[in-house]
Coordinates of C-alpha atoms in Angstrom, one line a residue:
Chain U
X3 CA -65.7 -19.7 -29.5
X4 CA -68.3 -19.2 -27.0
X5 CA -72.2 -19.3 -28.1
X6 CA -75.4 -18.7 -26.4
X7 CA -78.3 -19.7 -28.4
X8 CA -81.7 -19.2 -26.6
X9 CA -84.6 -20.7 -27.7
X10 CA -88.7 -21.0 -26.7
X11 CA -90.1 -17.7 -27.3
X12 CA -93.2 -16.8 -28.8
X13 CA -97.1 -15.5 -28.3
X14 CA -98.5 -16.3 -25.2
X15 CA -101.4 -14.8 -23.0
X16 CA -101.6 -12.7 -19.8
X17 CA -101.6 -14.9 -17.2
X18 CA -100.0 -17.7 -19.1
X19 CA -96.3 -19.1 -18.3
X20 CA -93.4 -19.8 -21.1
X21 CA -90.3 -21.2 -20.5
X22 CA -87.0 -19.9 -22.0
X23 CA -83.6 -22.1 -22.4
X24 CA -80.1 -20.9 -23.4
X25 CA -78.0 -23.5 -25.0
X26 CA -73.8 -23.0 -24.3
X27 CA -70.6 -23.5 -25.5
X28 CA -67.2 -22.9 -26.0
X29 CA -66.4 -22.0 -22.4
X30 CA -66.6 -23.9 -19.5
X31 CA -70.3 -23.3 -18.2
X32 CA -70.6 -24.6 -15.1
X33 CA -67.8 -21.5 -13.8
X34 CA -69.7 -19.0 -14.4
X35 CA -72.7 -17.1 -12.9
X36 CA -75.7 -16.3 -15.6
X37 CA -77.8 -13.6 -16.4
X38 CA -81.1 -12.8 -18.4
X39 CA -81.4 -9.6 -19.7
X40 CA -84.6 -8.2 -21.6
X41 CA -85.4 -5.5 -23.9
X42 CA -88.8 -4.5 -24.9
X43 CA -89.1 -2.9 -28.2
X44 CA -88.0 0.5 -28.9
X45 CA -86.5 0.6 -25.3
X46 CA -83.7 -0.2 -23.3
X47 CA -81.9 -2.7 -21.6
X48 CA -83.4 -4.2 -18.2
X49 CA -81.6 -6.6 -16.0
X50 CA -83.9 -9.4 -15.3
X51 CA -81.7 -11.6 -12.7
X52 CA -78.9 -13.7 -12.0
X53 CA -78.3 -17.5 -11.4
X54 CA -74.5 -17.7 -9.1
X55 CA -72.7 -21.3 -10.3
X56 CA -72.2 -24.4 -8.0
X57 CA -69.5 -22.6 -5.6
X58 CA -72.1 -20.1 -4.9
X59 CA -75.0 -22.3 -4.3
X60 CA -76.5 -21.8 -7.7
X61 CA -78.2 -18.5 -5.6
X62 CA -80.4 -16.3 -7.8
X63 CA -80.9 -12.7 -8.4
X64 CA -83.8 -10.6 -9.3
X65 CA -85.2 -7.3 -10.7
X66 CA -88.0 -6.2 -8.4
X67 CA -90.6 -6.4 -11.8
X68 CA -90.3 -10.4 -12.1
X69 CA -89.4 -11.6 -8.5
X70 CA -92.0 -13.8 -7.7
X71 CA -92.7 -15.1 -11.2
X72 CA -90.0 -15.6 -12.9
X73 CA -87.5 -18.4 -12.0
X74 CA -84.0 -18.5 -12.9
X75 CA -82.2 -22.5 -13.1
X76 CA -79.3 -24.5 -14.8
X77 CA -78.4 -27.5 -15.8
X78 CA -74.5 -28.0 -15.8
X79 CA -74.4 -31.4 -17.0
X80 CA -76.4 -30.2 -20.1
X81 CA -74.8 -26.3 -20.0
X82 CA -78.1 -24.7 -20.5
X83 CA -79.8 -21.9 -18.9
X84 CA -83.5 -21.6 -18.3
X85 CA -85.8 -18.8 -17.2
X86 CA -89.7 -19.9 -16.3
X87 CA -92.0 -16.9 -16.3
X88 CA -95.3 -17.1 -14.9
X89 CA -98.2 -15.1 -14.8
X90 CA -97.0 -13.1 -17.2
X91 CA -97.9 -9.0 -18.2
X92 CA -98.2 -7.6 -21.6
X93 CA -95.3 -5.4 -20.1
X94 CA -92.9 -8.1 -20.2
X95 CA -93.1 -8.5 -23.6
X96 CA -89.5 -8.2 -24.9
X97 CA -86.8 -9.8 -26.6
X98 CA -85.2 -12.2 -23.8
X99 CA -81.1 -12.2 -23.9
X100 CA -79.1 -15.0 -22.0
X101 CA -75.2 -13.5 -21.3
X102 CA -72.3 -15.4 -19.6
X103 CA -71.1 -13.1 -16.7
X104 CA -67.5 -13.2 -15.9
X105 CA -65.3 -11.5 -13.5
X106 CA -63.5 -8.7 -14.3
X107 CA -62.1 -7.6 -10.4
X108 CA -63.5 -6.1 -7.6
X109 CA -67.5 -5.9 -8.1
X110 CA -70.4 -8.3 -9.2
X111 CA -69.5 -10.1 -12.8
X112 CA -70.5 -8.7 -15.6
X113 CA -71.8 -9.7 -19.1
X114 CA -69.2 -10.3 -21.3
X115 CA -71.0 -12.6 -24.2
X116 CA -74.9 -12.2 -24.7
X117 CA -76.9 -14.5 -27.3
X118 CA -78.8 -13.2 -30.4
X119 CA -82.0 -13.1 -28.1
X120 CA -85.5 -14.6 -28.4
X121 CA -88.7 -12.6 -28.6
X122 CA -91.5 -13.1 -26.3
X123 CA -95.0 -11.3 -26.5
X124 CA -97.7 -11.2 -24.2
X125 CA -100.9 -10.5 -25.7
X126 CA -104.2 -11.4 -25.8
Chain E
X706 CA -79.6 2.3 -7.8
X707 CA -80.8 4.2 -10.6
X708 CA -78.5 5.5 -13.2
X709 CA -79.5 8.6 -15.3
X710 CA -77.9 8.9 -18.6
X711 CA -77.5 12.2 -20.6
X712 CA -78.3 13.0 -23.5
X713 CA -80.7 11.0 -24.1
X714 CA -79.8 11.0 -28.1
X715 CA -77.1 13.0 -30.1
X716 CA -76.3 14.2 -33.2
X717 CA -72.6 14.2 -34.3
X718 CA -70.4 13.5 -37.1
X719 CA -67.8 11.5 -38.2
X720 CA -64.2 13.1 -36.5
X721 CA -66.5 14.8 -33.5
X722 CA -65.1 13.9 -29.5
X723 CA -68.6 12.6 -28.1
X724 CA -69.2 12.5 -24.4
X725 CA -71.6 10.8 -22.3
X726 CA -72.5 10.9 -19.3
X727 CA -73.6 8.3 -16.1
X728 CA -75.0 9.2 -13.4
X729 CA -75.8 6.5 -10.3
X730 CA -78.5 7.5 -7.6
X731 CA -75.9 6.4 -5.3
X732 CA -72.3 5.5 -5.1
X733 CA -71.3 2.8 -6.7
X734 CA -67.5 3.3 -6.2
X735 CA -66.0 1.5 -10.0
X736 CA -68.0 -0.6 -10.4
X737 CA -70.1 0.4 -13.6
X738 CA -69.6 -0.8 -17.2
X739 CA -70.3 0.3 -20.6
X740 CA -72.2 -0.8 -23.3
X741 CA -72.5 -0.4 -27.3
X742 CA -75.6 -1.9 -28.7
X743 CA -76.3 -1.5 -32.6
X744 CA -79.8 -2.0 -34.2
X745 CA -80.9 -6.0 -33.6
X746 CA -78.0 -6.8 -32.3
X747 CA -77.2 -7.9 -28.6
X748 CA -75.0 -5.8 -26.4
X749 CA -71.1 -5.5 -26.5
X750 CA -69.2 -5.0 -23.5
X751 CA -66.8 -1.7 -24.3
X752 CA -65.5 -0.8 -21.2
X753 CA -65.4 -2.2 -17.0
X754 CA -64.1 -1.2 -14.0
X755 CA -65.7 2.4 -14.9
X756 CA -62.1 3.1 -16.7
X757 CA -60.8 -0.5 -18.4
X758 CA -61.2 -1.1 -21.8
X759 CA -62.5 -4.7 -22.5
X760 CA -59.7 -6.7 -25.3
X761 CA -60.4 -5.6 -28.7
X762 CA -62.0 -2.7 -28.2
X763 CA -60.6 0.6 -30.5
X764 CA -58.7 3.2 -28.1
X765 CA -61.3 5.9 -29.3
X766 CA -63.3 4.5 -26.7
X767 CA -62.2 5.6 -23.0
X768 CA -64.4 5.8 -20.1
X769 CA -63.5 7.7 -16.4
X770 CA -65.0 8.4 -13.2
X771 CA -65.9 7.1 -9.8
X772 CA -68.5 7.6 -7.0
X773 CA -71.9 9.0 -8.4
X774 CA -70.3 10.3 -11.6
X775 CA -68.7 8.5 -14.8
X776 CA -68.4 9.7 -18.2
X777 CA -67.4 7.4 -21.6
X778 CA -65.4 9.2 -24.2
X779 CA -65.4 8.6 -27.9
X780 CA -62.4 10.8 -29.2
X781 CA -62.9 10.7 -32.9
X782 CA -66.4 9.1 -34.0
X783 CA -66.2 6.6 -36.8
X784 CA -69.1 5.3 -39.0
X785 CA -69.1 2.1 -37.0
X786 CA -69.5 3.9 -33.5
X787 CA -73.0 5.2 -34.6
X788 CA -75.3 3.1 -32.0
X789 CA -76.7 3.0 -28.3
X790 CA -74.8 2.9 -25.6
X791 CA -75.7 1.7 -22.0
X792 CA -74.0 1.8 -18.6
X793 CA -74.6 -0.8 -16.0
X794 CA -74.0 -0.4 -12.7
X795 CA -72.5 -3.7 -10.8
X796 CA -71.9 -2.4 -7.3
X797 CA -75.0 -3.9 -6.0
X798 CA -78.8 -5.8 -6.5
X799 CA -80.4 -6.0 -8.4
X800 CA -78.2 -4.9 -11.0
X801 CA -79.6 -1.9 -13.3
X802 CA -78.7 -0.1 -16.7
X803 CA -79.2 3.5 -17.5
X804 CA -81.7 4.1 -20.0
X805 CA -79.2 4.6 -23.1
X806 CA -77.6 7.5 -25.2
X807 CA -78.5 6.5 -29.0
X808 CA -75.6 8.1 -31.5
X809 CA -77.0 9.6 -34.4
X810 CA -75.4 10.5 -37.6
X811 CA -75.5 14.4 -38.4

């Protein structure tokens, strides 16, 4: 069964840096290119970037509103995901989702499993 | 690419054919998916491909277009279909999701 768990949310302040990690299993990680995905609350769904898997040079992806702070990695040996945010906004307070991306023919992968999330706020 | 979804929310009941509708700010060939997301919950992948229905999913749920303009299809609405559902299009970086179409009961 595959499982993302992320973890290391919480209340940090403008300007301050938080790092988030995505524990998985059940599939074999390392294939696979991963995304973070973000939601802040009451709204929708924003793509925050991308992380390609060893084949692809472990390139990364970003939405134009974090490039420049926020860094996708992985570990393969450890099949976790991690996103470092720095200097972060009260705006990118959200609930952070890690999601496998697979895929599925012609076109860039796509999330197929997400985790239960973890909620980060900015605030002062 | 932006994608513009409409409505924004709807009211329907249980039995009703809902349709919503994607549009991308460009074309993006196939290559958009579909979304159901209910309250606290993560996303589920419904549909791919623009037209493809991911394994599992009921066959209420169809989706069709291509280009600029898609469209996902519930035929008869069940109690469990009341939610919010995105599109995503993957043609390109970064990748972006319309702003959602939240299903309300009537």
């Amino acid at each position: 069964e595959v499982q993302l768990v992320e973890s290391g949310g919480g209340l940090v302040q403008p300007g301050g840096s938080l790092r988030l990690s995505c524990a998985a299993s059940g599939f074999t990680f390392s294939d696979h290119y991963m995304d973070w995905v973000r939601q802040a609350p009451g709204t929708g769904l924003e793509w925050v970037g991308r992380t390609r898997n060893k084949a692809q040079s472990y390139t990364t992806e970003y939405a134009a509103s974090v490039k420049g702070r926020f860094i996708i990695s992985r570990d393969d040996s450890k099949n976790s995901l991690y996103l470092q945010m720095n200097s972060l906004k009260t705006e990118d307070t959200a609930v952070y989702y890690c999601a496998r991306a697979t895929n599925y023919g012609p076109g860039s992968p796509l999330a197929d499993y997400w985790g239960l999330g973890t909620l980060v706020t900015v605030s002062s | 690419i932006q994608l513009t979804q409409s409505p924004s929310s709807l009211s329907a009941s249980v039995g009703d054919r809902v349709t919503i509708t994607c549009r991308a700010s460009q074309g993006i060939s196939s290559y958009l998916a579909w979304y159901q997301q209910k309250p606290g919950k993560a996303p589920n992948l419904l549909i791919y491909g623009a037209t493809t229905l991911q394994s599992g999913v009921p066959s209420r749920f169809s989706g069709s277009g291509s280009g600029t303009d898609f469209t996902l299809t519930i035929s008869s609405l069940q109690p469990e279909d009341f939610a919010t559902y995105y599109c995503q299009q993957l043609n390109s970086y970064p990748l972006t999701f319309g702003g959602g179409t939240k299903v309300e009961i009537k």
